[in-house]
Coordinates of N, CA and C in Angstrom, one line a residue:
M592 N -87.2 -22.6 -46.8 CA -87.7 -23.7 -46.1 C -87.8 -23.3 -44.6
S593 N -88.8 -23.8 -43.9 CA -89.0 -23.5 -42.5 C -88.1 -24.3 -41.6
H594 N -88.0 -23.9 -40.4 CA -87.2 -24.6 -39.3 C -87.7 -26.0 -39.1
I595 N -86.7 -26.9 -39.0 CA -87.1 -28.3 -38.8 C -87.4 -28.5 -37.3
V596 N -88.5 -29.1 -37.0 CA -89.0 -29.3 -35.6 C -88.5 -30.6 -35.1
R597 N -88.4 -31.6 -35.9 CA -88.0 -32.9 -35.5 C -87.5 -33.7 -36.7
Q598 N -86.5 -34.5 -36.4 CA -85.9 -35.3 -37.5 C -85.5 -36.7 -37.0
R599 N -85.7 -37.7 -37.8 CA -85.3 -39.1 -37.5 C -85.0 -39.7 -38.9
E600 N -83.7 -40.1 -39.0 CA -83.2 -40.7 -40.3 C -83.6 -39.8 -41.4
Q601 N -84.4 -40.3 -42.4 CA -84.7 -39.4 -43.6 C -86.0 -38.6 -43.3
L602 N -86.7 -38.9 -42.2 CA -87.9 -38.2 -41.9 C -87.7 -36.9 -41.2
S603 N -88.3 -35.8 -41.6 CA -88.2 -34.5 -40.9 C -89.6 -33.9 -40.8
I604 N -89.7 -33.1 -39.8 CA -91.0 -32.4 -39.5 C -90.7 -30.9 -39.5
R605 N -91.5 -30.1 -40.1 CA -91.4 -28.6 -40.0 C -92.8 -28.0 -40.1
H606 N -92.8 -26.7 -39.7 CA -94.1 -26.0 -39.8 C -94.5 -25.7 -41.2
V607 N -95.8 -25.7 -41.4 CA -96.3 -25.3 -42.7 C -96.0 -23.9 -43.0
A608 N -95.6 -23.6 -44.2 CA -95.3 -22.2 -44.6 C -96.2 -21.8 -45.7
S609 N -96.2 -20.5 -46.0 CA -97.2 -19.9 -47.0 C -97.0 -20.5 -48.4
G610 N -95.8 -21.0 -48.8 CA -95.6 -21.5 -50.1 C -95.8 -23.0 -50.2
D611 N -96.4 -23.6 -49.3 CA -96.5 -25.1 -49.2 C -97.7 -25.7 -49.9
L612 N -98.4 -25.0 -50.7 CA -99.6 -25.6 -51.3 C -99.2 -26.8 -52.2
K613 N -98.1 -26.7 -52.9 CA -97.7 -27.8 -53.8 C -97.4 -29.1 -52.9
H614 N -96.8 -28.9 -51.7 CA -96.6 -30.0 -50.8 C -97.8 -30.7 -50.3
V615 N -98.8 -29.8 -49.9 CA -100.1 -30.3 -49.5 C -100.8 -31.1 -50.6
R616 N -100.8 -30.5 -51.8 CA -101.4 -31.2 -52.9 C -100.7 -32.6 -53.2
H617 N -99.3 -32.6 -53.1 CA -98.6 -33.8 -53.3 C -99.0 -34.9 -52.3
I618 N -99.2 -34.5 -51.0 CA -99.7 -35.5 -50.0 C -101.1 -36.0 -50.4
F619 N -102.0 -35.1 -50.7 CA -103.4 -35.6 -51.0 C -103.4 -36.4 -52.2
E620 N -102.6 -36.2 -53.2 CA -102.6 -37.0 -54.4 C -102.1 -38.4 -54.2
R621 N -101.4 -38.6 -53.0 CA -100.9 -39.9 -52.7 C -101.7 -40.6 -51.6
T622 N -103.0 -40.2 -51.5 CA -104.0 -40.9 -50.6 C -105.1 -41.4 -51.4
T623 N -105.8 -42.4 -50.9 CA -106.9 -43.0 -51.6 C -108.2 -42.3 -51.2
S624 N -109.2 -42.6 -51.9 CA -110.6 -42.0 -51.6 C -110.9 -42.4 -50.1
E625 N -110.6 -43.6 -49.7 CA -110.9 -44.1 -48.4 C -110.1 -43.3 -47.4
D626 N -108.8 -43.0 -47.6 CA -108.0 -42.2 -46.7 C -108.6 -40.8 -46.5
R627 N -109.1 -40.2 -47.6 CA -109.7 -38.9 -47.5 C -111.0 -38.9 -46.8
Y628 N -111.8 -40.0 -47.0 CA -113.0 -40.2 -46.2 C -112.8 -40.3 -44.7
C629 N -111.7 -41.0 -44.4 CA -111.4 -41.2 -43.0 C -111.0 -39.8 -42.4
R630 N -110.4 -39.0 -43.2 CA -109.9 -37.6 -42.7 C -111.0 -36.6 -42.6
F631 N -111.9 -36.6 -43.7 CA -112.9 -35.6 -43.8 C -114.4 -36.0 -43.5
F632 N -114.6 -37.4 -43.3 CA -115.9 -38.0 -43.1 C -116.9 -37.7 -44.3
Q633 N -116.3 -37.5 -45.4 CA -117.1 -37.4 -46.7 C -116.1 -37.7 -47.8
F634 N -116.7 -38.2 -48.9 CA -115.9 -38.5 -50.1 C -115.4 -37.2 -50.7
K635 N -114.1 -37.2 -51.0 CA -113.4 -36.0 -51.7 C -112.5 -36.6 -52.7
D636 N -113.0 -36.8 -53.9 CA -112.2 -37.4 -55.0 C -111.2 -36.4 -55.5
E637 N -111.6 -35.2 -55.5 CA -110.6 -34.1 -55.9 C -110.6 -33.0 -54.9
L638 N -109.5 -32.4 -54.7 CA -109.4 -31.2 -53.8 C -108.7 -30.2 -54.7
D639 N -109.3 -29.1 -55.0 CA -108.7 -28.1 -55.8 C -107.9 -27.2 -54.9
D640 N -107.1 -26.3 -55.5 CA -106.3 -25.4 -54.7 C -107.0 -24.6 -53.7
A641 N -108.2 -24.1 -54.0 CA -109.0 -23.4 -53.1 C -109.3 -24.2 -51.8
A642 N -109.6 -25.5 -52.0 CA -109.9 -26.4 -50.9 C -108.7 -26.7 -50.1
L643 N -107.5 -26.8 -50.8 CA -106.3 -27.1 -50.1 C -105.7 -26.0 -49.4
L644 N -106.0 -24.8 -49.8 CA -105.4 -23.6 -49.2 C -105.7 -23.5 -47.7
Q645 N -106.8 -24.0 -47.2 CA -107.1 -24.0 -45.8 C -106.0 -24.7 -44.9
F646 N -105.2 -25.6 -45.6 CA -104.1 -26.3 -44.9 C -102.8 -25.5 -44.9
V647 N -102.8 -24.4 -45.6 CA -101.6 -23.6 -45.8 C -101.7 -22.2 -45.2
D648 N -102.8 -21.6 -45.5 CA -103.1 -20.2 -45.2 C -104.1 -20.2 -44.0
F649 N -103.5 -20.1 -42.8 CA -104.4 -20.1 -41.6 C -103.9 -19.1 -40.6
G650 N -104.7 -18.9 -39.6 CA -104.3 -17.9 -38.6 C -103.5 -18.5 -37.4
T651 N -103.4 -17.7 -36.4 CA -102.5 -18.0 -35.3 C -103.1 -19.1 -34.4
G652 N -104.4 -19.4 -34.5 CA -105.1 -20.4 -33.7 C -104.9 -21.8 -34.2
I653 N -104.1 -21.9 -35.3 CA -103.9 -23.2 -35.9 C -102.4 -23.5 -35.9
V654 N -102.0 -24.8 -35.6 CA -100.7 -25.2 -35.7 C -100.7 -26.2 -36.9
G655 N -99.8 -26.0 -37.9 CA -99.7 -27.0 -39.0 C -98.3 -27.4 -39.2
L656 N -98.1 -28.7 -39.4 CA -96.8 -29.3 -39.6 C -96.8 -30.2 -40.8
L657 N -95.7 -30.3 -41.5 CA -95.5 -31.1 -42.6 C -94.4 -32.1 -42.3
A658 N -94.6 -33.4 -42.8 CA -93.5 -34.4 -42.7 C -92.9 -34.6 -44.1
F659 N -91.6 -34.8 -44.1 CA -90.9 -35.0 -45.4 C -90.0 -36.3 -45.2
D660 N -90.0 -37.1 -46.3 CA -89.1 -38.2 -46.4 C -88.0 -37.7 -47.4
G661 N -86.9 -37.3 -46.8 CA -85.9 -36.6 -47.7 C -86.5 -35.2 -48.1
A662 N -86.7 -35.0 -49.4 CA -87.3 -33.8 -49.9 C -88.8 -34.0 -50.3
T663 N -89.3 -35.2 -50.1 CA -90.7 -35.5 -50.5 C -91.7 -35.4 -49.4
P664 N -92.7 -34.5 -49.6 CA -93.7 -34.4 -48.5 C -94.5 -35.7 -48.4
V665 N -94.7 -36.2 -47.2 CA -95.4 -37.4 -47.0 C -96.5 -37.4 -46.0
G666 N -96.7 -36.3 -45.3 CA -97.8 -36.2 -44.3 C -97.9 -34.9 -43.7
M667 N -99.1 -34.6 -43.1 CA -99.3 -33.4 -42.4 C -100.2 -33.6 -41.3
A668 N -100.1 -32.7 -40.3 CA -101.0 -32.7 -39.1 C -101.3 -31.2 -38.8
H669 N -102.5 -31.0 -38.3 CA -102.9 -29.7 -37.9 C -103.7 -29.8 -36.6
A670 N -103.6 -28.7 -35.8 CA -104.4 -28.6 -34.6 C -105.1 -27.3 -34.6
W671 N -106.4 -27.3 -34.4 CA -107.2 -26.1 -34.4 C -107.5 -25.8 -32.9
V672 N -106.9 -24.8 -32.4 CA -107.1 -24.4 -31.0 C -108.3 -23.6 -30.7
D673 N -109.1 -24.0 -29.8 CA -110.3 -23.2 -29.5 C -110.1 -22.3 -28.3
E674 N -111.2 -21.5 -28.0 CA -111.1 -20.5 -26.9 C -111.1 -21.1 -25.5
F675 N -111.3 -22.4 -25.4 CA -111.3 -23.1 -24.1 C -110.0 -23.8 -23.8
G676 N -109.0 -23.6 -24.6 CA -107.7 -24.3 -24.4 C -107.6 -25.7 -24.8
A677 N -108.5 -26.1 -25.8 CA -108.5 -27.5 -26.3 C -108.1 -27.3 -27.8
A678 N -107.6 -28.4 -28.4 CA -107.2 -28.4 -29.8 C -107.7 -29.7 -30.5
E679 N -108.3 -29.5 -31.7 CA -108.7 -30.6 -32.5 C -107.7 -31.0 -33.5
L680 N -107.4 -32.3 -33.5 CA -106.4 -32.9 -34.3 C -106.9 -33.3 -35.7
G681 N -106.1 -33.1 -36.7 CA -106.4 -33.6 -38.1 C -105.0 -34.1 -38.6
V682 N -105.0 -35.3 -39.1 CA -103.7 -35.8 -39.6 C -104.0 -36.7 -40.9
I683 N -103.1 -36.6 -41.8 CA -103.1 -37.5 -43.0 C -101.7 -37.8 -43.5
V684 N -101.5 -39.1 -43.9 CA -100.2 -39.5 -44.3 C -100.3 -40.2 -45.7
S685 N -99.4 -40.0 -46.6 CA -99.4 -40.6 -47.9 C -99.4 -42.1 -47.7
G686 N -100.1 -42.7 -48.6 CA -100.3 -44.2 -48.6 C -99.0 -45.0 -48.7
D687 N -98.0 -44.4 -49.4 CA -96.8 -45.2 -49.6 C -95.8 -45.2 -48.4
V688 N -96.1 -44.4 -47.4 CA -95.2 -44.4 -46.2 C -95.9 -44.8 -44.9
R689 N -97.1 -45.4 -45.0 CA -97.8 -45.9 -43.9 C -97.0 -46.9 -43.1
R690 N -97.2 -46.9 -41.8 CA -96.6 -47.9 -40.9 C -95.1 -47.6 -40.7
R691 N -94.7 -46.4 -41.0 CA -93.2 -46.0 -40.8 C -93.1 -45.0 -39.7
G692 N -94.1 -44.7 -38.9 CA -94.0 -43.8 -37.8 C -94.2 -42.3 -38.2
V693 N -94.6 -42.1 -39.4 CA -94.8 -40.7 -39.9 C -95.9 -40.0 -39.1
G694 N -97.1 -40.6 -38.9 CA -98.2 -40.1 -38.2 C -97.8 -39.8 -36.7
L695 N -97.2 -40.8 -36.1 CA -96.7 -40.7 -34.7 C -95.8 -39.5 -34.6
M696 N -94.8 -39.4 -35.4 CA -93.8 -38.3 -35.4 C -94.5 -37.0 -35.6
L697 N -95.4 -36.9 -36.5 CA -96.2 -35.6 -36.7 C -96.9 -35.2 -35.4
I698 N -97.7 -36.2 -34.9 CA -98.5 -35.8 -33.7 C -97.6 -35.6 -32.5
E699 N -96.6 -36.3 -32.3 CA -95.7 -36.0 -31.1 C -95.1 -34.6 -31.3
S700 N -94.7 -34.2 -32.5 CA -94.3 -32.8 -32.7 C -95.4 -31.8 -32.5
L701 N -96.6 -32.1 -32.9 CA -97.7 -31.2 -32.6 C -98.0 -31.1 -31.1
L702 N -97.9 -32.2 -30.4 CA -98.1 -32.1 -29.0 C -97.1 -31.2 -28.3
D703 N -95.8 -31.2 -28.7 CA -94.8 -30.3 -28.2 C -95.2 -28.9 -28.4
E704 N -95.7 -28.6 -29.7 CA -96.1 -27.2 -30.0 C -97.3 -26.8 -29.1
L705 N -98.3 -27.7 -29.0 CA -99.4 -27.4 -28.2 C -99.1 -27.1 -26.7
R706 N -98.3 -28.0 -26.2 CA -97.8 -27.8 -24.8 C -97.1 -26.4 -24.6
A707 N -96.3 -26.0 -25.6 CA -95.6 -24.8 -25.5 C -96.6 -23.6 -25.5
R708 N -97.8 -23.8 -26.1 CA -98.8 -22.8 -26.2 C -99.8 -22.9 -25.0
A709 N -99.5 -23.8 -24.1 CA -100.3 -24.0 -22.9 C -101.7 -24.5 -23.2
V710 N -101.8 -25.3 -24.3 CA -103.1 -25.9 -24.6 C -103.3 -27.1 -23.6
Q711 N -104.5 -27.2 -23.1 CA -104.8 -28.1 -22.0 C -105.2 -29.5 -22.5
E712 N -105.8 -29.7 -23.7 CA -106.3 -30.9 -24.2 C -106.3 -31.0 -25.7
L713 N -106.0 -32.2 -26.2 CA -106.1 -32.6 -27.6 C -107.2 -33.5 -27.8
F714 N -108.0 -33.3 -28.8 CA -109.1 -34.3 -29.1 C -109.1 -34.5 -30.6
A715 N -109.6 -35.7 -30.9 CA -109.7 -36.1 -32.3 C -111.0 -36.9 -32.5
Y716 N -111.5 -36.8 -33.7 CA -112.6 -37.6 -34.2 C -112.1 -38.5 -35.2
A717 N -112.6 -39.8 -35.1 CA -112.2 -40.8 -36.1 C -113.4 -41.7 -36.3
L718 N -113.5 -42.2 -37.5 CA -114.6 -43.2 -37.8 C -114.4 -44.4 -36.8
G719 N -115.4 -44.9 -36.3 CA -115.4 -46.0 -35.3 C -114.6 -47.2 -35.8
E720 N -114.6 -47.4 -37.1 CA -113.9 -48.6 -37.6 C -112.5 -48.3 -38.1
N721 N -112.0 -47.1 -37.8 CA -110.7 -46.7 -38.2 C -109.7 -47.3 -37.2
A722 N -109.3 -48.6 -37.4 CA -108.5 -49.3 -36.4 C -107.1 -48.7 -36.4
A723 N -106.6 -48.2 -37.6 CA -105.2 -47.6 -37.6 C -105.1 -46.4 -36.7
F724 N -106.1 -45.5 -36.8 CA -106.1 -44.3 -36.0 C -106.3 -44.7 -34.5
A725 N -107.2 -45.6 -34.2 CA -107.4 -46.0 -32.8 C -106.1 -46.6 -32.2
A726 N -105.3 -47.3 -33.0 CA -104.0 -47.9 -32.5 C -103.0 -46.7 -32.3
L727 N -103.0 -45.8 -33.2 CA -102.1 -44.6 -33.1 C -102.5 -43.8 -31.8
A728 N -103.8 -43.6 -31.7 CA -104.3 -42.8 -30.5 C -103.9 -43.4 -29.2
R729 N -104.0 -44.8 -29.1 CA -103.7 -45.5 -27.9 C -102.2 -45.3 -27.6
R730 N -101.4 -45.4 -28.7 CA -99.9 -45.3 -28.5 C -99.5 -43.9 -28.0
L731 N -100.3 -42.9 -28.4 CA -100.0 -41.6 -27.9 C -100.6 -41.3 -26.5
G732 N -101.4 -42.3 -26.0 CA -102.0 -42.1 -24.6 C -103.4 -41.5 -24.7
M733 N -103.9 -41.4 -25.9 CA -105.3 -40.8 -26.0 C -106.3 -41.9 -25.6
T734 N -107.4 -41.5 -25.0 CA -108.4 -42.4 -24.6 C -109.6 -42.2 -25.5
R735 N -110.3 -43.3 -25.8 CA -111.5 -43.3 -26.6 C -112.6 -43.0 -25.6
Q736 N -113.3 -41.8 -25.8 CA -114.3 -41.4 -24.9 C -115.7 -41.9 -25.3
S737 N -116.1 -41.8 -26.5 CA -117.4 -42.2 -26.9 C -117.5 -42.5 -28.4
V738 N -118.6 -43.1 -28.8 CA -118.9 -43.3 -30.2 C -120.3 -42.8 -30.5
E739 N -120.5 -41.9 -31.4 CA -121.8 -41.4 -31.7 C -121.9 -41.4 -33.2
D740 N -123.0 -42.0 -33.7 CA -123.2 -42.1 -35.2 C -122.0 -42.6 -35.9
G741 N -121.3 -43.6 -35.4 CA -120.2 -44.2 -36.0 C -118.9 -43.4 -35.9
V742 N -118.9 -42.3 -35.2 CA -117.7 -41.5 -35.0 C -117.2 -41.5 -33.6
A743 N -115.9 -41.9 -33.4 CA -115.3 -42.1 -32.1 C -114.6 -40.8 -31.7
T744 N -114.7 -40.4 -30.4 CA -114.0 -39.2 -29.9 C -112.8 -39.7 -29.0
F745 N -111.6 -39.2 -29.3 CA -110.4 -39.5 -28.5 C -109.9 -38.3 -27.9
R746 N -109.4 -38.4 -26.6 CA -108.9 -37.2 -25.9 C -107.6 -37.5 -25.2
L747 N -106.8 -36.5 -25.0 CA -105.6 -36.5 -24.3 C -105.4 -35.3 -23.5
A748 N -105.2 -35.4 -22.2 CA -104.9 -34.2 -21.4 C -103.5 -33.8 -21.6
L749 N -103.2 -32.6 -21.8 CA -101.8 -32.1 -22.0 C -101.2 -31.4 -20.8
A750 N -102.0 -31.0 -19.9 CA -101.5 -30.3 -18.7 C -101.4 -31.2 -17.5

């Protein structure tokens, strides 16, 4: 098991490791079709191992974190860092642990990692009607920049 990045009560955050495909699958199996649509902007009723592998097997330009409630995987967040010093956020949390601070804890941990890498900005795309993400983004200090074709852009300066 990888080094724990952050812990609060039963919740812990750690880096994604090469053997975590089963944990990623567990998280996606506990999300709804709507949850996955909010994450990918398209319907994904099933994600096979080949599709899930991108969340486990990635290069140095990506930071991936998993959240656990005890030993149960309950969420994950990734940041894809570009050549301009900005990172795009992706986050998903199992439906049974929503509103418990899992997403917030994941993203706060991700922000620590990105600042340590001297990343200048975090941005995220969310459906314009995704009120839960908009509230989370505001809580993190992100600002809503624009909405195009129903997709809102959120940004946070890290430097």
